[in-house]
Tab-separated table of N, CA, C and O in Angstrom:
chain	number	residue	atom	x	y	z
A	1	MET	N	-67.534	23.987	8.123
A	1	MET	CA	-66.910	22.805	7.605
A	1	MET	C	-65.486	22.776	8.099
A	1	MET	O	-64.875	23.695	8.362
A	2	ALA	N	-65.023	21.561	8.064
A	2	ALA	CA	-63.604	21.212	8.485
A	2	ALA	C	-62.712	21.710	7.236
A	2	ALA	O	-63.179	22.207	6.167
A	3	ASN	N	-61.490	21.815	7.370
A	3	ASN	CA	-60.540	22.089	6.301
A	3	ASN	C	-60.763	21.376	5.069
A	3	ASN	O	-60.328	20.159	5.002
A	4	VAL	N	-61.481	21.939	4.210
A	4	VAL	CA	-61.836	21.177	3.014
A	4	VAL	C	-60.653	20.703	2.180
A	4	VAL	O	-60.584	19.641	1.568
A	5	SER	N	-59.668	21.583	2.022
A	5	SER	CA	-58.512	21.287	1.161
A	5	SER	C	-57.815	19.984	1.741
A	5	SER	O	-57.447	19.073	0.980
A	6	SER	N	-57.704	19.846	3.034
A	6	SER	CA	-56.922	18.659	3.596
A	6	SER	C	-57.851	17.475	3.580
A	6	SER	O	-57.413	16.373	3.392
A	7	LYS	N	-59.070	17.655	3.725
A	7	LYS	CA	-60.105	16.533	3.755
A	7	LYS	C	-60.112	15.817	2.411
A	7	LYS	O	-60.249	14.671	2.276
A	8	TYR	N	-59.999	16.694	1.405
A	8	TYR	CA	-60.257	15.946	0.151
A	8	TYR	C	-58.772	16.090	-0.583
A	8	TYR	O	-58.729	15.651	-1.804
A	9	ASP	N	-57.766	16.336	0.105
A	9	ASP	CA	-56.281	16.233	-0.471
A	9	ASP	C	-56.076	16.930	-1.733
A	9	ASP	O	-55.616	16.423	-2.719
A	10	ILE	N	-56.714	18.216	-1.681
A	10	ILE	CA	-56.425	19.195	-2.777
A	10	ILE	C	-55.845	20.434	-2.147
A	10	ILE	O	-55.902	20.832	-1.071
A	11	THR	N	-55.279	21.304	-3.083
A	11	THR	CA	-54.697	22.532	-2.625
A	11	THR	C	-55.736	23.661	-2.629
A	11	THR	O	-56.721	23.590	-3.092
A	12	ALA	N	-55.310	24.531	-1.761
A	12	ALA	CA	-56.274	25.806	-1.729
A	12	ALA	C	-56.328	26.497	-3.063
A	12	ALA	O	-57.351	27.110	-3.424
A	13	ARG	N	-55.183	26.388	-3.741
A	13	ARG	CA	-55.099	26.928	-5.032
A	13	ARG	C	-56.150	26.320	-6.094
A	13	ARG	O	-56.820	27.061	-6.871
A	14	THR	N	-56.284	24.955	-5.952
A	14	THR	CA	-57.268	24.318	-6.673
A	14	THR	C	-58.735	24.773	-6.465
A	14	THR	O	-59.474	24.896	-7.290
A	15	LEU	N	-58.980	24.873	-5.056
A	15	LEU	CA	-60.276	25.371	-4.733
A	15	LEU	C	-60.619	26.757	-5.316
A	15	LEU	O	-61.619	27.012	-5.727
A	16	ARG	N	-59.484	27.620	-5.200
A	16	ARG	CA	-59.786	28.990	-5.855
A	16	ARG	C	-59.931	28.933	-7.317
A	16	ARG	O	-60.677	29.689	-7.950
A	17	TYR	N	-59.245	27.959	-8.027
A	17	TYR	CA	-59.422	27.759	-9.387
A	17	TYR	C	-60.860	27.411	-9.746
A	17	TYR	O	-61.493	27.953	-10.650
A	18	TYR	N	-61.473	26.433	-8.979
A	18	TYR	CA	-62.802	26.037	-9.236
A	18	TYR	C	-63.784	27.255	-8.905
A	18	TYR	O	-64.769	27.393	-9.634
A	19	GLU	N	-63.492	28.041	-8.059
A	19	GLU	CA	-64.275	29.317	-7.727
A	19	GLU	C	-64.135	30.245	-8.916
A	19	GLU	O	-65.231	30.820	-9.220
A	20	ASP	N	-62.981	30.486	-9.395
A	20	ASP	CA	-62.768	31.306	-10.396
A	20	ASP	C	-63.431	30.819	-11.735
A	20	ASP	O	-64.031	31.677	-12.514
A	21	MET	N	-63.643	29.540	-11.969
A	21	MET	CA	-64.425	29.002	-12.982
A	21	MET	C	-65.816	29.103	-12.771
A	21	MET	O	-66.663	28.867	-13.727
A	22	GLY	N	-66.299	29.414	-11.544
A	22	GLY	CA	-67.620	29.557	-11.312
A	22	GLY	C	-68.322	28.145	-10.898
A	22	GLY	O	-69.559	28.108	-10.827
A	23	LEU	N	-67.487	27.262	-10.623
A	23	LEU	CA	-67.963	25.945	-10.168
A	23	LEU	C	-68.318	25.792	-8.673
A	23	LEU	O	-69.154	24.982	-8.303
A	24	LEU	N	-67.581	26.478	-7.870
A	24	LEU	CA	-67.722	26.554	-6.420
A	24	LEU	C	-67.991	27.935	-5.945
A	24	LEU	O	-67.515	28.908	-6.588
A	25	TYR	N	-68.623	28.094	-4.774
A	25	TYR	CA	-68.776	29.329	-4.089
A	25	TYR	C	-68.519	29.243	-2.656
A	25	TYR	O	-68.867	28.160	-2.076
A	26	SER	N	-67.818	30.098	-2.179
A	26	SER	CA	-67.489	30.256	-0.778
A	26	SER	C	-68.004	31.480	-0.123
A	26	SER	O	-68.267	32.529	-0.787
A	27	THR	N	-67.819	31.565	1.229
A	27	THR	CA	-68.074	32.874	1.865
A	27	THR	C	-66.873	33.074	2.836
A	27	THR	O	-66.222	32.261	3.120
A	28	ARG	N	-66.779	34.430	3.143
A	28	ARG	CA	-65.678	34.845	3.952
A	28	ARG	C	-66.232	35.943	4.886
A	28	ARG	O	-67.008	36.663	4.424
A	29	SER	N	-65.852	35.835	6.216
A	29	SER	CA	-66.335	36.976	6.897
A	29	SER	C	-65.101	37.921	7.237
A	29	SER	O	-63.982	37.319	7.045
A	30	ASP	N	-65.367	39.006	7.606
A	30	ASP	CA	-64.290	39.972	7.913
A	30	ASP	C	-63.288	39.579	8.963
A	30	ASP	O	-62.141	39.834	8.918
A	31	ASP	N	-63.916	38.883	10.079
A	31	ASP	CA	-62.939	38.468	11.193
A	31	ASP	C	-62.329	37.040	11.009
A	31	ASP	O	-61.729	36.551	11.839
A	32	TYR	N	-62.599	36.440	9.918
A	32	TYR	CA	-62.050	35.006	9.615
A	32	TYR	C	-61.474	34.937	8.354
A	32	TYR	O	-62.153	35.256	7.216
A	33	ALA	N	-60.152	34.654	8.152
A	33	ALA	CA	-59.463	34.894	7.027
A	33	ALA	C	-59.760	33.657	6.007
A	33	ALA	O	-59.301	33.858	4.782
A	34	TYR	N	-60.175	32.561	6.324
A	34	TYR	CA	-60.404	31.417	5.560
A	34	TYR	C	-61.707	31.411	4.817
A	34	TYR	O	-62.636	31.972	5.350
A	35	ARG	N	-61.823	30.824	3.697
A	35	ARG	CA	-62.894	30.708	2.988
A	35	ARG	C	-63.872	29.612	3.581
A	35	ARG	O	-63.326	28.574	4.064
A	36	MET	N	-65.194	29.738	3.587
A	36	MET	CA	-66.100	28.787	4.135
A	36	MET	C	-66.943	28.119	3.036
A	36	MET	O	-67.423	28.811	2.197
A	37	TYR	N	-67.100	26.778	3.069
A	37	TYR	CA	-67.866	26.099	2.122
A	37	TYR	C	-69.107	25.551	2.794
A	37	TYR	O	-68.860	24.833	3.791
A	38	ASP	N	-70.260	25.726	2.254
A	38	ASP	CA	-71.421	25.089	2.856
A	38	ASP	C	-71.623	23.663	2.289
A	38	ASP	O	-70.748	23.131	1.538
A	39	LYS	N	-72.623	23.045	2.726
A	39	LYS	CA	-72.761	21.511	2.252
A	39	LYS	C	-73.053	21.314	0.779
A	39	LYS	O	-72.526	20.514	0.217
A	40	ASN	N	-73.732	22.382	0.086
A	40	ASN	CA	-73.839	22.276	-1.289
A	40	ASN	C	-72.540	22.468	-2.014
A	40	ASN	O	-72.228	21.779	-3.033
A	41	ALA	N	-71.636	23.344	-1.593
A	41	ALA	CA	-70.362	23.641	-2.224
A	41	ALA	C	-69.510	22.282	-2.025
A	41	ALA	O	-68.796	21.884	-2.959
A	42	VAL	N	-69.563	21.567	-0.833
A	42	VAL	CA	-68.854	20.478	-0.656
A	42	VAL	C	-69.333	19.330	-1.518
A	42	VAL	O	-68.497	18.559	-2.114
A	43	ARG	N	-70.589	19.154	-1.626
A	43	ARG	CA	-71.155	18.175	-2.578
A	43	ARG	C	-70.762	18.432	-4.082
A	43	ARG	O	-70.348	17.531	-4.806
A	44	ARG	N	-70.780	19.721	-4.408
A	44	ARG	CA	-70.220	20.040	-5.749
A	44	ARG	C	-68.774	19.708	-6.010
A	44	ARG	O	-68.350	19.156	-7.031
A	45	LEU	N	-68.059	19.950	-5.010
A	45	LEU	CA	-66.649	19.591	-4.991
A	45	LEU	C	-66.409	18.147	-5.190
A	45	LEU	O	-65.602	17.614	-5.841
A	46	GLU	N	-67.223	17.437	-4.417
A	46	GLU	CA	-67.027	15.884	-4.549
A	46	GLU	C	-67.477	15.421	-6.002
A	46	GLU	O	-66.893	14.590	-6.478
A	47	GLN	N	-68.451	16.011	-6.657
A	47	GLN	CA	-68.757	15.767	-8.006
A	47	GLN	C	-67.665	16.178	-8.896
A	47	GLN	O	-67.242	15.356	-9.856
A	48	ILE	N	-67.085	17.200	-8.711
A	48	ILE	CA	-65.864	17.722	-9.548
A	48	ILE	C	-64.767	16.694	-9.440
A	48	ILE	O	-64.291	16.253	-10.409
A	49	LEU	N	-64.424	16.170	-8.171
A	49	LEU	CA	-63.346	15.332	-8.067
A	49	LEU	C	-63.510	13.995	-8.650
A	49	LEU	O	-62.809	13.295	-9.197
A	50	ILE	N	-64.852	13.514	-8.540
A	50	ILE	CA	-65.203	12.273	-9.235
A	50	ILE	C	-65.056	12.345	-10.623
A	50	ILE	O	-64.452	11.440	-11.353
A	51	LEU	N	-65.527	13.546	-11.286
A	51	LEU	CA	-65.314	13.685	-12.749
A	51	LEU	C	-63.924	13.721	-13.079
A	51	LEU	O	-63.455	13.065	-14.167
A	52	ARG	N	-63.130	14.364	-12.257
A	52	ARG	CA	-61.655	14.566	-12.572
A	52	ARG	C	-61.096	13.042	-12.679
A	52	ARG	O	-60.215	12.744	-13.439
A	53	LYS	N	-61.401	12.312	-11.660
A	53	LYS	CA	-60.779	10.911	-11.585
A	53	LYS	C	-61.253	10.023	-12.769
A	53	LYS	O	-60.562	9.171	-13.262
A	54	LEU	N	-62.428	10.302	-13.327
A	54	LEU	CA	-62.796	9.670	-14.498
A	54	LEU	C	-62.490	10.213	-15.886
A	54	LEU	O	-62.713	9.854	-16.913
A	55	ASN	N	-61.500	11.246	-15.655
A	55	ASN	CA	-61.042	12.070	-16.837
A	55	ASN	C	-62.096	12.583	-17.733
A	55	ASN	O	-61.983	12.581	-18.835
A	56	ILE	N	-63.138	13.037	-17.045
A	56	ILE	CA	-64.195	13.730	-17.748
A	56	ILE	C	-64.133	15.195	-17.485
A	56	ILE	O	-63.933	15.730	-16.355
A	57	SER	N	-64.088	16.014	-18.651
A	57	SER	CA	-63.898	17.472	-18.438
A	57	SER	C	-65.060	18.153	-17.715
A	57	SER	O	-66.224	17.914	-17.879
A	58	ILE	N	-64.624	18.789	-16.637
A	58	ILE	CA	-65.563	19.520	-15.816
A	58	ILE	C	-66.197	20.811	-16.547
A	58	ILE	O	-67.213	21.252	-16.237
A	59	LYS	N	-65.468	21.235	-17.590
A	59	LYS	CA	-66.045	22.398	-18.182
A	59	LYS	C	-67.319	21.988	-19.052
A	59	LYS	O	-68.127	22.937	-19.168
A	60	LEU	N	-67.377	20.851	-19.530
A	60	LEU	CA	-68.498	20.539	-20.433
A	60	LEU	C	-69.711	19.942	-19.596
A	60	LEU	O	-70.792	19.954	-19.968
A	61	THR	N	-69.431	19.428	-18.389
A	61	THR	CA	-70.499	18.697	-17.636
A	61	THR	C	-71.166	19.487	-16.530
A	61	THR	O	-72.347	19.232	-16.213
A	62	LEU	N	-70.581	20.484	-15.970
A	62	LEU	CA	-71.077	21.123	-15.037
A	62	LEU	C	-71.686	22.556	-15.360
A	62	LEU	O	-71.598	23.126	-16.176
């Protein structure tokens, strides 16, 4: 996937926060320093961002 944080205009810290909450999952390989998000994770991120724009708590809905 392309650089997810720049594509969706969010910070890497925000992505890590969603991972810490258990809402997103990423993979990392030993030879690549960046986190990788599959199609399902990107779809999930899109859902999270829509909920945030609607001011709906993601803790209660996901």
